Short mmCIF file of C-alpha atoms in Angstrom, two decimals:
data_model
loop_
_atom_site.label_atom_id
_atom_site.label_comp_id
_atom_site.label_asym_id
_atom_site.label_seq_id
_atom_site.Cartn_x
_atom_site.Cartn_y
_atom_site.Cartn_z
CA UNK C 1 0.07 -0.11 -0.11
CA UNK C 2 2.92 2.27 -0.39
CA UNK C 3 1.70 3.68 -3.67
CA UNK C 4 -1.59 4.64 -1.96
CA UNK C 5 -0.31 6.18 1.26
CA UNK C 6 2.17 8.23 -0.93
CA UNK C 7 -0.72 9.69 -3.08
CA UNK C 8 -2.63 10.41 -0.05
CA UNK C 9 0.67 12.51 1.30
CA UNK C 10 0.87 14.17 -2.12
CA UNK C 11 -2.94 15.30 -1.78
CA UNK C 12 -2.41 16.39 1.81
CA UNK C 13 0.62 18.38 1.08
CA UNK C 14 -0.99 20.10 -1.75
CA UNK C 15 -4.54 20.24 0.08
CA UNK C 16 -3.83 20.44 3.87
CA UNK C 17 -7.56 21.01 4.64
CA UNK C 18 -7.79 16.93 3.31
CA UNK C 19 -5.85 15.79 6.26
CA UNK C 20 -8.14 13.55 8.24
CA UNK C 21 -10.52 13.41 5.44
CA UNK C 22 -8.96 10.78 3.07
CA UNK C 23 -8.00 7.38 3.96
CA UNK C 24 -6.75 4.55 2.52
CA UNK C 25 -9.49 1.63 2.97
CA UNK C 26 -7.30 -1.31 1.47
CA UNK C 27 -4.97 -2.01 -1.54
CA UNK C 28 -5.89 -0.13 -4.43
CA UNK C 29 -8.64 1.94 -2.66
CA UNK C 30 -8.33 5.69 -1.25
CA UNK C 31 -11.45 7.40 -0.43
CA UNK C 32 -12.34 10.99 0.87
CA UNK C 33 -14.98 12.12 3.09
CA UNK C 34 -17.66 14.47 1.50
CA UNK C 35 -16.32 17.58 0.04
CA UNK C 36 -17.74 20.75 -0.95
CA UNK C 37 -18.11 21.44 -4.95
CA UNK C 38 -15.23 23.74 -4.88
CA UNK C 39 -13.00 21.32 -3.04
CA UNK C 40 -13.99 18.43 -4.67
CA UNK C 41 -13.16 20.20 -8.06
CA UNK C 42 -9.85 21.42 -7.13
CA UNK C 43 -9.23 17.83 -6.03
CA UNK C 44 -10.35 16.02 -9.15
CA UNK C 45 -8.56 18.38 -11.53
CA UNK C 46 -5.32 17.90 -9.56
CA UNK C 47 -5.66 14.40 -9.45
CA UNK C 48 -6.64 14.26 -13.17
CA UNK C 49 -3.85 16.54 -14.42
CA UNK C 50 -0.93 15.79 -12.01
CA UNK C 51 -1.52 12.31 -10.79
CA UNK C 52 -2.61 10.96 -13.87
CA UNK C 53 -6.18 9.53 -12.47
CA UNK C 54 -7.28 9.61 -16.04
CA UNK C 55 -9.74 6.93 -16.20
CA UNK C 56 -13.53 7.81 -15.07
CA UNK C 57 -15.42 4.65 -13.76
CA UNK C 58 -18.70 5.57 -12.13
CA UNK C 59 -20.60 8.14 -10.16
CA UNK C 60 -22.90 6.93 -7.44
CA UNK C 61 -25.61 9.26 -5.93
CA UNK C 62 -26.39 8.97 -2.37
CA UNK C 63 -29.43 10.55 -0.45
CA UNK C 64 -28.17 11.41 2.92
CA UNK C 65 -31.29 13.33 4.15
CA UNK C 66 -30.71 16.92 3.64
CA UNK C 67 -27.51 16.37 1.58
CA UNK C 68 -27.07 14.68 -1.61
CA UNK C 69 -23.87 12.70 -1.92
CA UNK C 70 -22.12 11.83 -5.21
CA UNK C 71 -19.24 9.43 -5.28
CA UNK C 72 -16.86 9.57 -8.28
CA UNK C 73 -14.72 6.50 -8.92
CA UNK C 74 -11.40 7.03 -10.96
CA UNK C 75 -8.27 5.27 -11.22
CA UNK C 76 -4.74 5.72 -12.25
CA UNK C 77 -2.52 3.48 -14.63
CA UNK C 78 -1.49 1.46 -11.35
CA UNK C 79 -5.40 0.62 -11.25
CA UNK C 80 -5.55 2.38 -7.91
CA UNK C 81 -9.13 3.59 -7.30
CA UNK C 82 -9.67 7.23 -5.87
CA UNK C 83 -13.10 7.54 -4.52
CA UNK C 84 -14.04 11.26 -4.40
CA UNK C 85 -17.09 12.21 -2.38
CA UNK C 86 -18.86 15.59 -3.13
CA UNK C 87 -21.60 16.70 -0.94
CA UNK C 88 -24.40 19.26 -2.02
CA UNK C 89 -27.50 20.38 -0.06
CA UNK C 90 -30.65 18.76 -1.48
CA UNK C 91 -32.39 22.41 -1.74
CA UNK C 92 -29.91 23.30 -4.32
CA UNK C 93 -28.14 20.16 -5.77
CA UNK C 94 -25.68 21.96 -8.39
CA UNK C 95 -22.47 20.54 -9.57
CA UNK C 96 -20.31 20.70 -12.48
CA UNK C 97 -20.17 18.12 -15.00
CA UNK C 98 -16.91 15.98 -15.29
CA UNK C 99 -17.65 14.86 -18.87
CA UNK C 100 -14.87 17.01 -19.94
CA UNK C 101 -12.03 15.14 -18.05
CA UNK C 102 -13.91 11.72 -18.19
CA UNK C 103 -16.35 11.49 -21.32
CA UNK C 104 -17.42 8.07 -20.06
CA UNK C 105 -19.09 9.54 -16.74
CA UNK C 106 -21.59 11.47 -19.10
CA UNK C 107 -24.38 8.80 -18.67
CA UNK C 108 -23.78 8.44 -15.10
CA UNK C 109 -24.37 12.20 -14.80
CA UNK C 110 -27.51 11.93 -16.37
CA UNK C 111 -28.52 9.15 -14.10
CA UNK C 112 -27.91 11.84 -11.18
CA UNK C 113 -30.31 14.20 -12.99
CA UNK C 114 -32.76 11.76 -13.51
CA UNK C 115 -32.83 9.60 -10.31
CA UNK C 116 -31.80 12.25 -7.81
CA UNK C 117 -32.64 15.66 -9.40
CA UNK C 118 -29.11 16.98 -9.38
CA UNK C 119 -28.53 19.95 -11.55
CA UNK C 120 -25.09 19.11 -13.61
CA UNK C 121 -24.03 22.20 -14.96
CA UNK C 122 -22.18 22.12 -18.48
CA UNK C 123 -23.53 18.52 -19.01
CA UNK C 124 -24.31 18.35 -22.76
CA UNK C 125 -27.98 18.14 -23.80
CA UNK C 126 -29.01 14.56 -24.41
CA UNK C 127 -31.48 12.09 -23.50
CA UNK C 128 -33.22 11.49 -19.98
CA UNK C 129 -31.61 8.36 -18.70
CA UNK C 130 -32.89 5.73 -17.30
CA UNK C 131 -36.36 6.86 -16.79
CA UNK C 132 -39.02 5.98 -19.31
CA UNK C 133 -40.41 8.99 -21.68
CA UNK C 134 -43.26 10.68 -20.09
CA UNK C 135 -41.74 10.16 -16.61
CA UNK C 136 -43.30 13.30 -14.50
CA UNK C 137 -41.01 16.17 -14.13
CA UNK C 138 -39.90 16.86 -10.65
CA UNK C 139 -40.28 13.21 -9.30
CA UNK C 140 -36.70 11.52 -8.29
CA UNK C 141 -37.14 7.91 -7.54
CA UNK C 142 -33.99 7.51 -5.69
CA UNK C 143 -34.29 10.17 -3.16
CA UNK C 144 -35.76 8.84 0.17
CA UNK C 145 -38.85 10.93 0.33
CA UNK C 146 -40.16 9.44 -2.79
CA UNK C 147 -42.48 6.37 -2.49
CA UNK C 148 -42.90 4.01 -5.23
CA UNK C 149 -46.35 3.02 -3.74
CA UNK C 150 -47.94 6.52 -4.96
CA UNK C 151 -46.53 6.23 -8.44
CA UNK C 152 -49.12 5.19 -11.03
CA UNK C 153 -47.57 3.40 -13.90
CA UNK C 154 -50.70 3.69 -16.00
CA UNK C 155 -50.85 7.32 -15.95
CA UNK C 156 -47.45 7.99 -15.18
CA UNK C 157 -48.28 10.34 -12.28
CA UNK C 158 -47.13 10.59 -8.92
CA UNK C 159 -49.94 10.68 -6.40
CA UNK C 160 -49.06 11.00 -3.01
CA UNK C 161 -52.17 11.35 -0.47
CA UNK C 162 -52.93 14.72 0.85
CA UNK C 163 -52.75 15.61 4.47
CA UNK C 164 -56.46 15.13 4.83
CA UNK C 165 -56.19 11.61 3.45
CA UNK C 166 -53.23 10.82 5.59
CA UNK C 167 -55.08 11.55 8.80
CA UNK C 168 -57.79 8.99 8.12
#
């Protein structure tokens, strides 16, 4: 795990605020705690440009209550996986696209838009993915407050009970 620890050391020297917020989980895996979008962008750009983390693999969305977590998985030529976690408020879930650095993440970012309601600035226009055509606007099925029992597949509408109906 010498390579992984060296990467952590380099990152912490460049970004001292990252100290105690980055961990080597096991061989070939480094993970950060949640970062603001500004912190995240500085780390990911540096990792890409200076540390050769040039392969994008996946983006995972997480509903953390009032926050949405975004876990980006990128790797270097030695197959060391760097898992960078970004956190944004659910009330204003705005992030920048990484499709310029990692074109293969474009579809994963589209998933964040459709499933979590994340606003990905700079994401090129394209299909809504993976939800079907006609999916009701403003319905994000991977958010914890979205209840599949209230989704009517026949009419493609989301019909939660009113407060009055809930009180019965």
